[in-house]
XYZ file of C-alpha atoms in Angstrom:
332
model
C -22.802 25.620 -37.636
C -24.220 25.506 -34.088
C -23.345 28.375 -31.733
C -22.863 27.616 -28.033
C -22.088 30.642 -25.876
C -20.346 32.374 -28.794
C -18.277 29.289 -29.618
C -18.777 27.158 -32.693
C -19.365 23.452 -32.424
C -16.164 22.945 -34.434
C -14.111 24.899 -31.910
C -15.582 22.879 -29.072
C -14.509 19.696 -30.833
C -10.946 20.985 -30.654
C -11.103 20.359 -26.888
C -10.157 16.735 -27.547
C -6.675 17.969 -28.447
C -6.301 19.938 -25.218
C -4.658 18.678 -22.058
C -7.580 18.295 -19.649
C -5.523 17.102 -16.677
C -3.380 18.862 -14.141
C -0.134 16.912 -13.856
C 1.954 16.226 -10.757
C 5.681 16.784 -11.287
C 7.488 13.497 -10.605
C 11.277 13.725 -10.899
C 13.213 10.415 -10.956
C 14.092 9.039 -7.523
C 17.093 7.149 -6.170
C 18.063 4.505 -5.258
C 16.067 2.610 -7.873
C 14.141 -0.556 -7.167
C 15.308 -3.605 -9.121
C 15.131 -7.362 -8.714
C 17.966 -7.295 -6.199
C 15.933 -4.954 -3.981
C 13.850 -6.015 -0.998
C 10.710 -3.968 -0.444
C 8.605 -3.689 2.736
C 5.163 -2.047 2.566
C 3.267 -1.075 5.710
C 0.094 0.820 6.485
C -3.236 1.591 4.876
C -4.993 -0.504 2.232
C -3.253 1.451 -0.527
C -0.011 -0.237 0.612
C -1.784 -3.502 -0.207
C -2.763 -2.254 -3.673
C 0.792 -1.291 -4.591
C 2.134 -4.367 -2.816
C 0.016 -6.597 -5.055
C 1.731 -5.028 -8.058
C 5.125 -5.966 -6.600
C 3.751 -9.469 -5.995
C 2.464 -9.775 -9.561
C 5.809 -8.752 -11.055
C 7.664 -11.069 -8.650
C 9.772 -8.553 -6.748
C 10.975 -9.563 -3.304
C 8.518 -7.902 -0.963
C 6.739 -8.055 2.375
C 3.241 -6.561 2.760
C 1.592 -5.733 6.107
C 2.418 -8.806 8.217
C -0.173 -7.700 10.827
C -2.703 -6.761 8.166
C -3.847 -3.273 7.199
C -2.852 -0.568 9.702
C -4.728 2.671 9.079
C -3.104 5.263 11.318
C 0.470 6.189 12.287
C 0.119 5.209 15.949
C -0.758 1.632 14.942
C 2.284 1.468 12.655
C 4.505 2.815 15.428
C 3.240 0.197 17.904
C 3.792 -2.563 15.378
C 7.348 -1.444 14.621
C 8.102 -1.200 18.341
C 6.928 -4.775 18.926
C 8.872 -6.094 15.931
C 12.168 -4.274 16.423
C 12.340 -4.701 20.200
C 11.762 -8.475 20.136
C 8.488 -8.139 22.023
C 6.010 -11.043 22.001
C 2.251 -11.221 22.282
C 0.778 -13.336 25.069
C -2.708 -14.523 25.981
C -3.282 -11.312 27.959
C -3.066 -9.330 24.693
C -6.003 -11.213 23.175
C -9.757 -11.001 23.698
C -12.750 -13.060 22.617
C -15.576 -11.415 20.673
C -18.160 -12.735 18.205
C -16.792 -16.272 18.533
C -13.268 -15.290 17.503
C -10.031 -14.287 19.206
C -8.663 -10.852 18.332
C -5.751 -8.525 19.077
C -6.256 -4.757 19.221
C -2.864 -4.236 17.505
C -3.731 -6.300 14.417
C -6.218 -6.310 11.576
C -9.204 -8.658 11.782
C -7.752 -10.721 8.911
C -5.469 -12.311 11.527
C -8.298 -13.049 13.980
C -9.008 -16.716 14.558
C -11.417 -19.033 16.341
C -8.389 -20.692 17.964
C -6.393 -18.642 20.483
C -3.106 -20.482 19.975
C -3.303 -20.105 16.198
C -3.772 -16.350 16.548
C -0.852 -16.048 18.979
C 1.394 -18.036 16.653
C 0.399 -15.870 13.688
C 1.003 -12.621 15.571
C 4.444 -13.595 16.857
C 5.527 -15.099 13.537
C 4.581 -11.782 11.933
C 6.799 -9.892 14.398
C 9.769 -12.192 13.790
C 9.355 -12.045 10.021
C 9.011 -8.263 10.046
C 12.253 -7.785 11.962
C 14.092 -9.990 9.465
C 12.536 -8.156 6.521
C 13.440 -4.724 7.903
C 17.039 -5.781 8.516
C 17.524 -6.676 4.840
C 15.148 -4.163 3.213
C 16.383 -1.668 0.635
C 13.089 0.271 0.453
C 10.391 0.645 3.105
C 7.072 2.238 2.144
C 4.742 3.572 4.831
C 1.247 4.516 3.695
C -0.815 6.618 6.093
C -4.587 6.397 5.862
C -6.027 8.555 8.619
C -5.137 10.669 11.649
C -8.350 9.647 13.422
C -7.835 7.044 16.149
C -10.010 5.166 18.627
C -9.026 4.933 22.293
C -10.405 1.988 24.265
C -11.841 3.516 27.443
C -11.284 0.541 29.755
C -7.547 0.232 28.973
C -6.864 3.839 27.916
C -5.091 2.594 24.797
C -5.250 3.556 21.125
C -6.183 0.517 19.049
C -5.290 -0.397 15.476
C -8.670 -2.035 14.881
C -11.944 -1.964 16.823
C -13.013 -5.450 15.673
C -16.692 -4.406 15.600
C -16.833 -3.741 19.335
C -19.594 -1.152 20.007
C -18.374 2.413 19.435
C -19.529 3.482 22.900
C -16.505 1.568 24.260
C -14.139 4.000 22.529
C -13.280 7.693 22.453
C -12.588 9.028 18.970
C -9.603 11.397 18.709
C -7.814 13.299 15.965
C -4.034 13.109 16.241
C -2.473 16.554 16.001
C 0.183 17.335 13.405
C 2.763 17.271 16.196
C 1.551 13.864 17.430
C 1.683 12.396 13.909
C 5.141 13.857 13.396
C 6.335 12.266 16.636
C 4.877 8.895 15.585
C 6.690 9.079 12.268
C 9.966 10.065 13.894
C 9.636 7.143 16.293
C 8.973 4.826 13.343
C 12.084 6.089 11.592
C 14.234 5.630 14.690
C 12.983 2.074 15.155
C 13.654 1.153 11.525
C 17.072 2.784 11.480
C 18.075 1.003 14.681
C 18.022 -2.173 12.568
C 18.838 -0.839 9.112
C 20.256 2.626 8.587
C 20.713 2.091 4.836
C 17.067 1.500 3.902
C 15.302 4.200 1.889
C 12.045 5.118 3.631
C 9.233 6.443 1.465
C 6.011 7.885 2.815
C 2.733 8.142 0.968
C -0.734 9.256 2.038
C -3.525 6.949 0.959
C -5.935 8.395 -1.631
C -8.776 6.420 -0.037
C -11.230 8.853 1.546
C -12.456 7.819 4.991
C -16.059 8.876 4.417
C -17.329 7.216 7.599
C -15.480 9.898 9.547
C -17.242 12.562 7.453
C -15.849 14.389 4.441
C -14.812 17.503 6.382
C -13.241 15.280 9.021
C -11.440 13.302 6.301
C -9.953 16.520 4.929
C -8.771 17.528 8.398
C -7.215 14.096 8.849
C -5.377 14.056 5.517
C -4.082 17.580 6.096
C -2.576 16.536 9.444
C -0.890 13.540 7.819
C 0.511 15.518 4.890
C 1.812 18.346 7.101
C 3.501 15.876 9.464
C 5.040 13.801 6.668
C 6.627 16.793 4.979
C 7.930 18.163 8.266
C 9.556 14.774 8.860
C 11.140 14.325 5.421
C 12.568 17.853 5.466
C 14.874 16.727 8.228
C 16.584 13.766 6.527
C 17.748 12.664 3.078
C 16.874 9.077 4.023
C 13.158 9.877 3.775
C 11.124 10.508 0.638
C 7.518 11.032 -0.443
C 5.399 9.624 -3.250
C 2.295 11.766 -3.936
C -0.357 9.072 -4.476
C -2.954 11.212 -2.690
C -2.193 14.231 -4.863
C -2.265 12.168 -8.071
C -5.728 10.882 -7.166
C -7.053 14.287 -6.158
C -5.596 16.258 -9.086
C -4.690 14.086 -12.060
C -7.603 11.665 -11.561
C -10.237 14.188 -10.526
C -13.153 12.222 -11.956
C -15.492 9.624 -10.432
C -14.756 7.159 -13.224
C -11.472 6.560 -11.386
C -13.303 5.364 -8.256
C -14.841 2.025 -7.420
C -18.563 1.444 -7.065
C -18.454 2.790 -3.487
C -17.155 6.139 -4.836
C -14.501 6.036 -2.090
C -11.752 3.619 -3.102
C -9.645 4.034 -6.255
C -10.737 1.816 -9.134
C -8.443 -0.758 -10.724
C -7.813 1.747 -13.512
C -6.714 4.391 -10.983
C -4.465 1.925 -9.142
C -2.861 0.912 -12.450
C -2.379 4.576 -13.398
C -0.686 5.404 -10.092
C 1.432 2.235 -10.279
C 2.707 3.205 -13.731
C 3.698 6.667 -12.467
C 5.317 5.064 -9.434
C 7.332 2.555 -11.469
C 8.369 5.283 -13.896
C 10.323 7.140 -11.200
C 11.248 4.353 -8.760
C 11.905 1.220 -10.853
C 15.153 0.748 -12.796
C 15.164 0.334 -16.576
C 16.647 -3.145 -16.301
C 13.894 -4.174 -13.911
C 11.243 -2.820 -16.293
C 12.538 -5.157 -18.992
C 12.323 -8.077 -16.569
C 8.796 -6.991 -15.598
C 7.739 -7.386 -19.242
C 9.074 -10.949 -19.251
C 7.321 -11.724 -15.954
C 4.050 -10.348 -17.307
C 4.327 -12.566 -20.388
C 4.580 -15.588 -18.098
C 1.767 -14.381 -15.818
C -0.588 -13.846 -18.745
C 0.435 -17.166 -20.229
C -0.409 -18.971 -16.986
C -3.952 -17.574 -17.054
C -4.498 -18.438 -20.734
C -7.352 -20.861 -21.355
C -7.105 -22.718 -24.687
C -9.985 -23.737 -26.913
C -8.321 -27.116 -27.402
C -5.885 -28.130 -24.644
C -4.813 -31.199 -26.654
C -3.788 -29.311 -29.769
C -0.192 -29.156 -31.034
C -0.400 -25.372 -30.991
C -1.213 -25.327 -27.287
C 1.500 -27.903 -26.531
C 4.017 -25.662 -28.284
C 2.713 -22.674 -26.355
C 3.225 -24.483 -23.031
C 6.789 -25.448 -23.946
C 7.668 -21.835 -24.768
C 5.989 -20.652 -21.562
C 7.924 -23.176 -19.468
C 11.155 -22.080 -21.135
C 10.463 -18.403 -20.334
C 9.618 -19.287 -16.735
C 12.758 -21.396 -16.298
C 14.957 -18.638 -17.705
C 13.547 -16.138 -15.226
C 13.902 -18.535 -12.299
C 17.469 -19.360 -13.294
C 18.367 -15.674 -13.112
C 16.145 -14.952 -10.106
C 15.780 -18.153 -8.006
C 13.407 -16.431 -5.549
C 10.683 -16.137 -8.211
C 7.796 -18.545 -7.809
C 4.934 -18.818 -10.304
């Protein structure tokens, strides 16, 4: 028997039966999300990751109409524009690298045609107001407390659109400033819909370009401000995606190839924890049926002309029709 620091090899093998993770306590939350719910997700790219899960399972949802918004000031500006019936005009746009952009929106909305961009921006505002008015759950994911202020206009931007950094001043929002942003966001949402449950989360994506120490400072400001805000109202809640990534998934195998973003495995892990406490049991049963259809639609047969495959398609169509009869909003 081999001896390793006074421990036998056999005793070391017993480690496989030990719990080698620290677990985050996740009590059930209310009100549950089901297929009657309407979910709005705003903020950092982690909102997109979770939003894609809602999309896959065919929940009614709205994900970042102005694209990814990384910091709380950008989310506040967006909610102000949407809830106050503001409109973007040509003076809010600028031309750079052969495309038109808006400092309030993500570059995914940028366009080579000015009118197309304006139409997309204002449609997003109109749609967002409608979605907020009917939403049952609104998730706000905060990515960073670092912001960039455009020197010429003295304004904090949502996206720099690859304009040289010398045109901006980089600032770290204080805990108090983040808290005020969040409170303003809540007031704007509740002015349209006081019944919606608002859930905050802090993105587990590390903003390494800011620097790792700077990223830690940023996340700490966000977390402190979020918890100060939710302490003051029962209408606010918190889902600890950041803490799950940092503590339960403390291993680089749970990161993508850039070692910064969560891997698909990590996103799936966090989604399963999320659905465990937020999604109703009835909805989970429907999710299983939806997944059967989704997997069936991606199935590629060896022989598409076989009787077996024809029978498979008939059963798949029947499952899809049953779901759509119960939930007419579902589209596959």
